[in-house]
Amino acid sequence: MPDKITTRTLQQMKAQGQRIVALTAYDFPSAQLADAAGVDVILVGDSVGNTMLGYETTLPVSVETILHHLQAVRRGTRRALLVADMPFLSYGVSVEDAVYNAGALMQAGAEAVKVEGASPRVLDAIRAMVGIGIPVMAHLGLTPQSIHQFGGYRLQGRTASEQEALLEAAQAVQETGAFSVVLEVIPASLARRITEQLRIPTIGIGAGVHCDGEIQVWHDILGLSEQTYKHTRRYAELRAAITDALRQYADEVRQRQFPTPAQSFEVDK
Ligand code: KIV
C-alpha cells in the first residue's frame, strides 16, 4: 500500500490502471476504520445531512456542519486523501464566497473540496479555487443538491443529447482544473466514454465498473441505511446487528442479568 495519498497519487493510479477506492466518513471512528482498511479517498460528504442528521435532502447542510464533521474525520485520517464537500449555497452564489468557504474547509484539514455541477458559475468557482491552490473534485450526473430540479433521484444521461451534455461538462471541469470527477447514477456506457476521454480520474457511484474508481456512502455499504439502493452493496448488516445487541442489553438490564459481579466494584471491608 503506498504512503500518503495525494491528488497526484490519484492521477498516477489512473495512468497505471489501479482502481481508486473512495468512501464517505463523518466522524472520528469511521475515519479511523476507513483509513486502516486502506480506503484511498475519504469524503466528508454533504450526505451527512441524510445519513447522520436525518434530513430528507442535502440542502439544509451548512459549511459549519461540514466543518464540525471534517474536524473529527481529520483526527482519524492519516493515509487517505481527505476531501470535504462544499454544501449547497457555499460556492454557487459568488466566486468570493466559494474561495472563502473552500479556504475555511482547507484550514480545518481538508486536502481538497468537492463541488456539484458545471454551470458557468460553478466553473468560475472551480477556476478561482484552483487558482489559489485548492484542489477541486467535480461531481456530475445525479448531483443531489439539484434534486428538486431533477424531480427525484433519477438516472441522468438518458437521451443522446443529455449524454453529450454530460460529456461536455466532464471536459469543462477538467479544462477548468478539477483533479478528478465523481459520476453519479449515469449509464455505465456513458461513464466508460467519459473515463476514456478524460485525463483526470473518474470516480463512479451508480456509474458502472469502467470508472477509474468507486465511491460509496458509509451507511449504505455497512447496512446502516434503512433503505437499500440498486447502486450499492451491503457488505455488513450493522443496522440489524446493532438492533439485536441493543435489545439484548435492554433485556439483560430488565432481568437483572447485567451488570453481574464481574462488572461491579466493592471496597475491602
Ligand atoms: O455527499 C456524498 O456522500 C457524495 C457522494 C455520494 C459522492 O457526494
PDB file of C-alpha atoms and ligand atoms in Angstrom:
ATOM      1  CA  MET A   1       0.000   0.000   0.000  1.00  0.00           C
ATOM      2  CA  PRO A   2       1.550   3.360  -0.977  1.00  0.00           C
ATOM      3  CA  ASP A   3       2.180   6.097   1.591  1.00  0.00           C
ATOM      4  CA  LYS A   4       0.067   9.202   1.957  1.00  0.00           C
ATOM      5  CA  ILE A   5      -2.422   9.546  -0.902  1.00  0.00           C
ATOM      6  CA  THR A   6      -2.380  12.892  -2.660  1.00  0.00           C
ATOM      7  CA  THR A   7      -4.150  14.288  -5.715  1.00  0.00           C
ATOM      8  CA  ARG A   8      -1.007  13.319  -7.658  1.00  0.00           C
ATOM      9  CA  THR A   9      -1.300   9.721  -6.461  1.00  0.00           C
ATOM     10  CA  LEU A  10      -4.799   9.560  -7.944  1.00  0.00           C
ATOM     11  CA  GLN A  11      -3.521  10.747 -11.338  1.00  0.00           C
ATOM     12  CA  GLN A  12      -0.792   8.081 -11.181  1.00  0.00           C
ATOM     13  CA  MET A  13      -3.342   5.411 -10.226  1.00  0.00           C
ATOM     14  CA  LYS A  14      -5.420   6.279 -13.312  1.00  0.00           C
ATOM     15  CA  ALA A  15      -2.303   6.137 -15.501  1.00  0.00           C
ATOM     16  CA  GLN A  16      -1.399   2.711 -14.077  1.00  0.00           C
ATOM     17  CA  GLY A  17      -4.964   1.340 -14.248  1.00  0.00           C
ATOM     18  CA  GLN A  18      -5.124   0.968 -10.467  1.00  0.00           C
ATOM     19  CA  ARG A  19      -8.668   1.396  -9.111  1.00  0.00           C
ATOM     20  CA  ILE A  20      -9.291   4.213  -6.629  1.00  0.00           C
ATOM     21  CA  VAL A  21     -11.342   3.314  -3.546  1.00  0.00           C
ATOM     22  CA  ALA A  22     -13.337   6.161  -2.007  1.00  0.00           C
ATOM     23  CA  LEU A  23     -15.818   6.213   0.859  1.00  0.00           C
ATOM     24  CA  THR A  24     -17.650   8.802   2.930  1.00  0.00           C
ATOM     25  CA  ALA A  25     -16.923   9.197   6.640  1.00  0.00           C
ATOM     26  CA  TYR A  26     -18.482  11.611   9.078  1.00  0.00           C
ATOM     27  CA  ASP A  27     -16.753  11.142  12.425  1.00  0.00           C
ATOM     28  CA  PHE A  28     -13.543  10.051  14.150  1.00  0.00           C
ATOM     29  CA  PRO A  29     -14.159   6.268  14.374  1.00  0.00           C
ATOM     30  CA  SER A  30     -15.474   5.929  10.808  1.00  0.00           C
ATOM     31  CA  ALA A  31     -12.425   7.823   9.517  1.00  0.00           C
ATOM     32  CA  GLN A  32     -10.030   5.652  11.548  1.00  0.00           C
ATOM     33  CA  LEU A  33     -11.666   2.445  10.281  1.00  0.00           C
ATOM     34  CA  ALA A  34     -11.767   3.553   6.628  1.00  0.00           C
ATOM     35  CA  ASP A  35      -8.154   4.723   6.769  1.00  0.00           C
ATOM     36  CA  ALA A  36      -6.979   1.496   8.414  1.00  0.00           C
ATOM     37  CA  ALA A  37      -8.840  -0.535   5.767  1.00  0.00           C
ATOM     38  CA  GLY A  38      -6.795   1.214   3.057  1.00  0.00           C
ATOM     39  CA  VAL A  39      -9.506   3.414   1.559  1.00  0.00           C
ATOM     40  CA  ASP A  40      -7.719   5.903  -0.749  1.00  0.00           C
ATOM     41  CA  VAL A  41     -10.105   8.862  -0.560  1.00  0.00           C
ATOM     42  CA  ILE A  42     -12.271   9.808   2.415  1.00  0.00           C
ATOM     43  CA  LEU A  43     -15.068  12.264   1.636  1.00  0.00           C
ATOM     44  CA  VAL A  44     -16.858  14.239   4.312  1.00  0.00           C
ATOM     45  CA  GLY A  45     -19.943  14.303   2.114  1.00  0.00           C
ATOM     46  CA  ASP A  46     -22.933  16.567   2.477  1.00  0.00           C
ATOM     47  CA  SER A  47     -24.763  13.224   2.621  1.00  0.00           C
ATOM     48  CA  VAL A  48     -24.060  13.790   6.328  1.00  0.00           C
ATOM     49  CA  GLY A  49     -27.413  15.609   6.164  1.00  0.00           C
ATOM     50  CA  ASN A  50     -29.249  12.394   5.266  1.00  0.00           C
ATOM     51  CA  THR A  51     -27.128   9.778   6.995  1.00  0.00           C
ATOM     52  CA  MET A  52     -26.255  11.442  10.306  1.00  0.00           C
ATOM     53  CA  LEU A  53     -28.756  14.273  10.745  1.00  0.00           C
ATOM     54  CA  GLY A  54     -31.980  12.767   9.406  1.00  0.00           C
ATOM     55  CA  TYR A  55     -32.770  15.322   6.704  1.00  0.00           C
ATOM     56  CA  GLU A  56     -34.592  14.238   3.518  1.00  0.00           C
ATOM     57  CA  THR A  57     -32.082  16.010   1.252  1.00  0.00           C
ATOM     58  CA  THR A  58     -28.591  17.504   1.452  1.00  0.00           C
ATOM     59  CA  LEU A  59     -29.914  21.066   1.052  1.00  0.00           C
ATOM     60  CA  PRO A  60     -30.036  22.015   4.775  1.00  0.00           C
ATOM     61  CA  VAL A  61     -26.334  21.194   5.273  1.00  0.00           C
ATOM     62  CA  SER A  62     -24.188  24.258   6.012  1.00  0.00           C
ATOM     63  CA  VAL A  63     -20.453  24.941   5.863  1.00  0.00           C
ATOM     64  CA  GLU A  64     -20.448  24.897   9.688  1.00  0.00           C
ATOM     65  CA  THR A  65     -21.928  21.381   9.685  1.00  0.00           C
ATOM     66  CA  ILE A  66     -19.275  20.127   7.258  1.00  0.00           C
ATOM     67  CA  LEU A  67     -16.563  21.838   9.338  1.00  0.00           C
ATOM     68  CA  HIS A  68     -17.787  20.150  12.514  1.00  0.00           C
ATOM     69  CA  HIS A  69     -17.659  16.670  10.968  1.00  0.00           C
ATOM     70  CA  LEU A  70     -14.490  17.394   8.979  1.00  0.00           C
ATOM     71  CA  GLN A  71     -12.536  18.224  12.144  1.00  0.00           C
ATOM     72  CA  ALA A  72     -13.428  14.833  13.652  1.00  0.00           C
ATOM     73  CA  VAL A  73     -12.642  12.979  10.412  1.00  0.00           C
ATOM     74  CA  ARG A  74      -9.322  14.850  10.137  1.00  0.00           C
ATOM     75  CA  ARG A  75      -8.287  13.491  13.549  1.00  0.00           C
ATOM     76  CA  GLY A  76      -8.975   9.920  12.362  1.00  0.00           C
ATOM     77  CA  THR A  77      -7.348  10.127   8.899  1.00  0.00           C
ATOM     78  CA  ARG A  78      -3.654   9.555   8.216  1.00  0.00           C
ATOM     79  CA  ARG A  79      -3.148   7.984   4.791  1.00  0.00           C
ATOM     80  CA  ALA A  80      -6.247   8.711   2.729  1.00  0.00           C
ATOM     81  CA  LEU A  81      -6.754  11.905   0.737  1.00  0.00           C
ATOM     82  CA  LEU A  82      -9.308  13.898   2.746  1.00  0.00           C
ATOM     83  CA  VAL A  83     -11.937  15.679   0.645  1.00  0.00           C
ATOM     84  CA  ALA A  84     -14.654  17.962   2.056  1.00  0.00           C
ATOM     85  CA  ASP A  85     -17.940  18.557   0.276  1.00  0.00           C
ATOM     86  CA  MET A  86     -18.930  22.155  -0.362  1.00  0.00           C
ATOM     87  CA  PRO A  87     -22.595  22.299   0.625  1.00  0.00           C
ATOM     88  CA  PHE A  88     -25.482  23.981  -1.201  1.00  0.00           C
ATOM     89  CA  LEU A  89     -25.094  27.790  -1.478  1.00  0.00           C
ATOM     90  CA  SER A  90     -21.451  27.706  -0.395  1.00  0.00           C
ATOM     91  CA  TYR A  91     -19.963  28.023  -3.929  1.00  0.00           C
ATOM     92  CA  GLY A  92     -22.753  28.846  -6.403  1.00  0.00           C
ATOM     93  CA  VAL A  93     -23.609  32.366  -5.271  1.00  0.00           C
ATOM     94  CA  SER A  94     -20.318  34.180  -5.769  1.00  0.00           C
ATOM     95  CA  VAL A  95     -16.717  33.306  -6.533  1.00  0.00           C
ATOM     96  CA  GLU A  96     -15.611  35.206  -3.406  1.00  0.00           C
ATOM     97  CA  ASP A  97     -17.901  33.069  -1.197  1.00  0.00           C
ATOM     98  CA  ALA A  98     -16.637  29.916  -2.892  1.00  0.00           C
ATOM     99  CA  VAL A  99     -12.977  30.756  -2.271  1.00  0.00           C
ATOM    100  CA  TYR A 100     -13.625  31.859   1.301  1.00  0.00           C
ATOM    101  CA  ASN A 101     -15.702  28.763   2.161  1.00  0.00           C
ATOM    102  CA  ALA A 102     -13.250  26.384   0.469  1.00  0.00           C
ATOM    103  CA  GLY A 103     -10.441  28.121   2.342  1.00  0.00           C
ATOM    104  CA  ALA A 104     -12.198  27.531   5.663  1.00  0.00           C
ATOM    105  CA  LEU A 105     -12.529  23.810   4.840  1.00  0.00           C
ATOM    106  CA  MET A 106      -8.842  23.618   3.874  1.00  0.00           C
ATOM    107  CA  GLN A 107      -7.835  25.394   7.102  1.00  0.00           C
ATOM    108  CA  ALA A 108      -9.833  22.759   9.009  1.00  0.00           C
ATOM    109  CA  GLY A 109      -7.745  19.999   7.415  1.00  0.00           C
ATOM    110  CA  ALA A 110      -9.356  19.153   4.072  1.00  0.00           C
ATOM    111  CA  GLU A 111      -6.877  18.409   1.292  1.00  0.00           C
ATOM    112  CA  ALA A 112      -9.406  19.084  -1.464  1.00  0.00           C
ATOM    113  CA  VAL A 113     -13.014  20.185  -1.826  1.00  0.00           C
ATOM    114  CA  LYS A 114     -15.858  18.827  -3.974  1.00  0.00           C
ATOM    115  CA  VAL A 115     -18.480  20.839  -5.868  1.00  0.00           C
ATOM    116  CA  GLU A 116     -21.508  19.736  -7.885  1.00  0.00           C
ATOM    117  CA  GLY A 117     -22.281  20.689 -11.489  1.00  0.00           C
ATOM    118  CA  ALA A 118     -20.571  22.519 -14.331  1.00  0.00           C
ATOM    119  CA  SER A 119     -22.661  25.642 -14.829  1.00  0.00           C
ATOM    120  CA  PRO A 120     -20.716  28.790 -15.774  1.00  0.00           C
ATOM    121  CA  ARG A 121     -20.887  29.930 -12.137  1.00  0.00           C
ATOM    122  CA  VAL A 122     -19.513  26.636 -10.850  1.00  0.00           C
ATOM    123  CA  LEU A 123     -16.750  26.644 -13.475  1.00  0.00           C
ATOM    124  CA  ASP A 124     -15.777  30.174 -12.383  1.00  0.00           C
ATOM    125  CA  ALA A 125     -15.673  28.983  -8.771  1.00  0.00           C
ATOM    126  CA  ILE A 126     -13.518  25.964  -9.692  1.00  0.00           C
ATOM    127  CA  ARG A 127     -11.113  28.196 -11.628  1.00  0.00           C
ATOM    128  CA  ALA A 128     -10.792  30.622  -8.720  1.00  0.00           C
ATOM    129  CA  MET A 129     -10.260  27.898  -6.108  1.00  0.00           C
ATOM    130  CA  VAL A 130      -7.705  26.042  -8.229  1.00  0.00           C
ATOM    131  CA  GLY A 131      -6.089  29.420  -8.902  1.00  0.00           C
ATOM    132  CA  ILE A 132      -5.215  29.854  -5.245  1.00  0.00           C
ATOM    133  CA  GLY A 133      -4.033  26.280  -4.754  1.00  0.00           C
ATOM    134  CA  ILE A 134      -7.193  24.478  -3.633  1.00  0.00           C
ATOM    135  CA  PRO A 135      -7.619  21.111  -5.383  1.00  0.00           C
ATOM    136  CA  VAL A 136     -11.191  20.616  -6.594  1.00  0.00           C
ATOM    137  CA  MET A 137     -13.058  17.370  -7.202  1.00  0.00           C
ATOM    138  CA  ALA A 138     -16.023  17.869  -9.551  1.00  0.00           C
ATOM    139  CA  HIS A 139     -19.323  15.952  -9.333  1.00  0.00           C
ATOM    140  CA  LEU A 140     -21.659  15.370 -12.310  1.00  0.00           C
ATOM    141  CA  GLY A 141     -24.746  13.307 -13.132  1.00  0.00           C
ATOM    142  CA  LEU A 142     -27.279  12.888 -10.344  1.00  0.00           C
ATOM    143  CA  THR A 143     -25.982  15.750  -8.210  1.00  0.00           C
ATOM    144  CA  PRO A 144     -28.139  15.662  -5.052  1.00  0.00           C
ATOM    145  CA  GLN A 145     -28.078  19.439  -4.449  1.00  0.00           C
ATOM    146  CA  SER A 146     -30.177  19.792  -7.656  1.00  0.00           C
ATOM    147  CA  ILE A 147     -32.678  17.125  -6.627  1.00  0.00           C
ATOM    148  CA  HIS A 148     -35.702  19.412  -6.935  1.00  0.00           C
ATOM    149  CA  GLN A 149     -34.633  20.446 -10.426  1.00  0.00           C
ATOM    150  CA  PHE A 150     -34.327  16.768 -11.437  1.00  0.00           C
ATOM    151  CA  GLY A 151     -37.686  15.963  -9.830  1.00  0.00           C
ATOM    152  CA  GLY A 152     -36.324  12.998  -7.845  1.00  0.00           C
ATOM    153  CA  TYR A 153     -33.374  10.633  -7.604  1.00  0.00           C
ATOM    154  CA  ARG A 154     -33.428   9.521 -11.261  1.00  0.00           C
ATOM    155  CA  LEU A 155     -30.855   8.157 -13.694  1.00  0.00           C
ATOM    156  CA  GLN A 156     -29.202  11.064 -15.558  1.00  0.00           C
ATOM    157  CA  GLY A 157     -27.940  10.962 -19.149  1.00  0.00           C
ATOM    158  CA  ARG A 158     -30.921   9.077 -20.559  1.00  0.00           C
ATOM    159  CA  THR A 159     -31.013  10.687 -24.012  1.00  0.00           C
ATOM    160  CA  ALA A 160     -28.272  11.223 -26.597  1.00  0.00           C
ATOM    161  CA  SER A 161     -28.371  14.993 -26.019  1.00  0.00           C
ATOM    162  CA  GLU A 162     -28.152  14.591 -22.217  1.00  0.00           C
ATOM    163  CA  GLN A 163     -25.206  12.259 -22.749  1.00  0.00           C
ATOM    164  CA  GLU A 164     -23.396  14.770 -24.957  1.00  0.00           C
ATOM    165  CA  ALA A 165     -24.063  17.492 -22.371  1.00  0.00           C
ATOM    166  CA  LEU A 166     -22.554  15.339 -19.604  1.00  0.00           C
ATOM    167  CA  LEU A 167     -19.518  14.546 -21.737  1.00  0.00           C
ATOM    168  CA  GLU A 168     -19.024  18.264 -22.404  1.00  0.00           C
ATOM    169  CA  ALA A 169     -19.483  19.055 -18.711  1.00  0.00           C
ATOM    170  CA  ALA A 170     -16.829  16.488 -17.809  1.00  0.00           C
ATOM    171  CA  GLN A 171     -14.410  18.015 -20.308  1.00  0.00           C
ATOM    172  CA  ALA A 172     -15.211  21.505 -18.990  1.00  0.00           C
ATOM    173  CA  VAL A 173     -14.443  20.642 -15.349  1.00  0.00           C
ATOM    174  CA  GLN A 174     -11.195  19.005 -16.451  1.00  0.00           C
ATOM    175  CA  GLU A 175     -10.165  22.050 -18.505  1.00  0.00           C
ATOM    176  CA  THR A 176     -11.074  24.334 -15.620  1.00  0.00           C
ATOM    177  CA  GLY A 177      -8.627  22.497 -13.382  1.00  0.00           C
ATOM    178  CA  ALA A 178     -10.563  19.863 -11.414  1.00  0.00           C
ATOM    179  CA  PHE A 179      -8.248  16.980 -10.447  1.00  0.00           C
ATOM    180  CA  SER A 180     -10.977  14.303 -10.582  1.00  0.00           C
ATOM    181  CA  VAL A 181     -14.712  13.947 -11.136  1.00  0.00           C
ATOM    182  CA  VAL A 182     -17.426  11.943  -9.404  1.00  0.00           C
ATOM    183  CA  LEU A 183     -20.007  10.485 -11.826  1.00  0.00           C
ATOM    184  CA  GLU A 184     -23.261   9.667 -10.045  1.00  0.00           C
ATOM    185  CA  VAL A 185     -26.090   7.472 -11.390  1.00  0.00           C
ATOM    186  CA  ILE A 186     -25.442   7.664 -15.117  1.00  0.00           C
ATOM    187  CA  PRO A 187     -25.408   4.808 -17.659  1.00  0.00           C
ATOM    188  CA  ALA A 188     -22.299   2.621 -17.397  1.00  0.00           C
ATOM    189  CA  SER A 189     -21.601   3.048 -21.133  1.00  0.00           C
ATOM    190  CA  LEU A 190     -21.557   6.851 -20.756  1.00  0.00           C
ATOM    191  CA  ALA A 191     -19.291   6.641 -17.686  1.00  0.00           C
ATOM    192  CA  ARG A 192     -16.950   4.485 -19.759  1.00  0.00           C
ATOM    193  CA  ARG A 193     -16.824   7.054 -22.590  1.00  0.00           C
ATOM    194  CA  ILE A 194     -16.150   9.875 -20.134  1.00  0.00           C
ATOM    195  CA  THR A 195     -13.452   7.853 -18.378  1.00  0.00           C
ATOM    196  CA  GLU A 196     -11.737   7.062 -21.680  1.00  0.00           C
ATOM    197  CA  GLN A 197     -11.822  10.683 -22.826  1.00  0.00           C
ATOM    198  CA  LEU A 198     -10.598  12.372 -19.636  1.00  0.00           C
ATOM    199  CA  ARG A 199      -7.038  12.664 -18.338  1.00  0.00           C
ATOM    200  CA  ILE A 200      -8.332  13.101 -14.762  1.00  0.00           C
ATOM    201  CA  PRO A 201      -9.700  10.129 -12.793  1.00  0.00           C
ATOM    202  CA  THR A 202     -13.427   9.439 -12.760  1.00  0.00           C
ATOM    203  CA  ILE A 203     -14.935   8.087  -9.552  1.00  0.00           C
ATOM    204  CA  GLY A 204     -18.292   6.400 -10.002  1.00  0.00           C
ATOM    205  CA  ILE A 205     -21.320   5.788  -7.836  1.00  0.00           C
ATOM    206  CA  GLY A 206     -24.086   4.071  -9.746  1.00  0.00           C
ATOM    207  CA  ALA A 207     -21.979   4.558 -12.881  1.00  0.00           C
ATOM    208  CA  GLY A 208     -20.792   1.017 -13.645  1.00  0.00           C
ATOM    209  CA  VAL A 209     -17.439  -0.668 -13.419  1.00  0.00           C
ATOM    210  CA  HIS A 210     -15.451   1.298 -16.012  1.00  0.00           C
ATOM    211  CA  CYS A 211     -14.743   4.389 -13.910  1.00  0.00           C
ATOM    212  CA  ASP A 212     -11.222   4.818 -12.534  1.00  0.00           C
ATOM    213  CA  GLY A 213     -12.589   4.359  -9.031  1.00  0.00           C
ATOM    214  CA  GLU A 214     -15.702   3.938  -6.927  1.00  0.00           C
ATOM    215  CA  ILE A 215     -17.210   5.974  -4.108  1.00  0.00           C
ATOM    216  CA  GLN A 216     -19.896   4.741  -1.752  1.00  0.00           C
ATOM    217  CA  VAL A 217     -21.667   6.048   1.330  1.00  0.00           C
ATOM    218  CA  TRP A 218     -20.579   4.591   4.691  1.00  0.00           C
ATOM    219  CA  HIS A 219     -24.135   3.807   5.846  1.00  0.00           C
ATOM    220  CA  ASP A 220     -25.059   2.073   2.568  1.00  0.00           C
ATOM    221  CA  ILE A 221     -22.178  -0.407   2.310  1.00  0.00           C
ATOM    222  CA  LEU A 222     -22.298  -1.274   6.003  1.00  0.00           C
ATOM    223  CA  GLY A 223     -26.047  -1.893   6.098  1.00  0.00           C
ATOM    224  CA  LEU A 224     -26.801   1.017   8.406  1.00  0.00           C
ATOM    225  CA  SER A 225     -29.241   2.645   5.966  1.00  0.00           C
ATOM    226  CA  GLU A 226     -32.927   1.854   6.329  1.00  0.00           C
ATOM    227  CA  GLN A 227     -33.320   1.633   2.556  1.00  0.00           C
ATOM    228  CA  THR A 228     -31.424  -0.463   0.051  1.00  0.00           C
ATOM    229  CA  TYR A 229     -30.361   1.037  -3.269  1.00  0.00           C
ATOM    230  CA  LYS A 230     -29.584  -0.505  -6.668  1.00  0.00           C
ATOM    231  CA  HIS A 231     -26.216   1.258  -6.869  1.00  0.00           C
ATOM    232  CA  THR A 232     -24.838  -0.163  -3.652  1.00  0.00           C
ATOM    233  CA  ARG A 233     -23.944  -3.473  -1.981  1.00  0.00           C
ATOM    234  CA  ARG A 234     -24.322  -4.134   1.731  1.00  0.00           C
ATOM    235  CA  TYR A 235     -21.047  -5.697   2.978  1.00  0.00           C
ATOM    236  CA  ALA A 236     -22.462  -5.990   6.508  1.00  0.00           C
ATOM    237  CA  GLU A 237     -25.855  -5.703   8.183  1.00  0.00           C
ATOM    238  CA  LEU A 238     -24.914  -3.362  11.025  1.00  0.00           C
ATOM    239  CA  ARG A 239     -28.420  -1.944  11.478  1.00  0.00           C
ATOM    240  CA  ALA A 240     -29.725  -5.428  12.315  1.00  0.00           C
ATOM    241  CA  ALA A 241     -26.627  -6.307  14.370  1.00  0.00           C
ATOM    242  CA  ILE A 242     -26.880  -3.098  16.442  1.00  0.00           C
ATOM    243  CA  THR A 243     -30.638  -3.517  16.982  1.00  0.00           C
ATOM    244  CA  ASP A 244     -30.096  -7.115  18.217  1.00  0.00           C
ATOM    245  CA  ALA A 245     -27.295  -6.004  20.539  1.00  0.00           C
ATOM    246  CA  LEU A 246     -29.377  -3.152  21.980  1.00  0.00           C
ATOM    247  CA  ARG A 247     -32.394  -5.429  22.523  1.00  0.00           C
ATOM    248  CA  GLN A 248     -30.172  -7.946  24.326  1.00  0.00           C
ATOM    249  CA  TYR A 249     -28.728  -5.141  26.509  1.00  0.00           C
ATOM    250  CA  ALA A 250     -32.225  -3.879  27.367  1.00  0.00           C
ATOM    251  CA  ASP A 251     -33.459  -7.427  28.205  1.00  0.00           C
ATOM    252  CA  GLU A 252     -30.464  -8.172  30.430  1.00  0.00           C
ATOM    253  CA  VAL A 253     -30.805  -4.896  32.350  1.00  0.00           C
ATOM    254  CA  ARG A 254     -34.543  -5.505  32.884  1.00  0.00           C
ATOM    255  CA  GLN A 255     -33.960  -9.103  34.030  1.00  0.00           C
ATOM    256  CA  ARG A 256     -31.049  -8.138  36.340  1.00  0.00           C
ATOM    257  CA  GLN A 257     -28.651 -10.280  34.266  1.00  0.00           C
ATOM    258  CA  PHE A 258     -26.441  -7.237  33.737  1.00  0.00           C
ATOM    259  CA  PRO A 259     -24.375  -5.941  35.429  1.00  0.00           C
ATOM    260  CA  THR A 260     -23.019  -9.041  37.207  1.00  0.00           C
ATOM    261  CA  PRO A 261     -20.332  -9.001  39.945  1.00  0.00           C
ATOM    262  CA  ALA A 262     -17.754  -9.027  37.100  1.00  0.00           C
ATOM    263  CA  GLN A 263     -18.802  -5.519  36.079  1.00  0.00           C
ATOM    264  CA  SER A 264     -19.283  -4.265  39.667  1.00  0.00           C
ATOM    265  CA  PHE A 265     -16.984  -2.687  42.279  1.00  0.00           C
ATOM    266  CA  GLU A 266     -16.625  -3.247  46.025  1.00  0.00           C
ATOM    267  CA  VAL A 267     -14.288  -1.905  48.676  1.00  0.00           C
ATOM    268  CA  ASP A 268     -12.429  -4.211  51.097  1.00  0.00           C
ATOM    269  CA  LYS A 269     -14.268  -4.400  54.429  1.00  0.00           C
TER     270      LYS A 269
HETATM  271  O1  KIV B   1     -22.182  13.562  -0.175  1.00  0.00           O
HETATM  272  C1  KIV B   1     -21.831  12.462  -0.634  1.00  0.00           C
HETATM  273  O2  KIV B   1     -21.841  11.431   0.046  1.00  0.00           O
HETATM  274  C2  KIV B   1     -21.405  12.412  -2.020  1.00  0.00           C
HETATM  275  C3  KIV B   1     -21.040  11.080  -2.610  1.00  0.00           C
HETATM  276  C4  KIV B   1     -22.251  10.256  -2.803  1.00  0.00           C
HETATM  277  C5  KIV B   1     -20.290  11.199  -3.854  1.00  0.00           C
HETATM  278  O3  KIV B   1     -21.357  13.421  -2.669  1.00  0.00           O
END
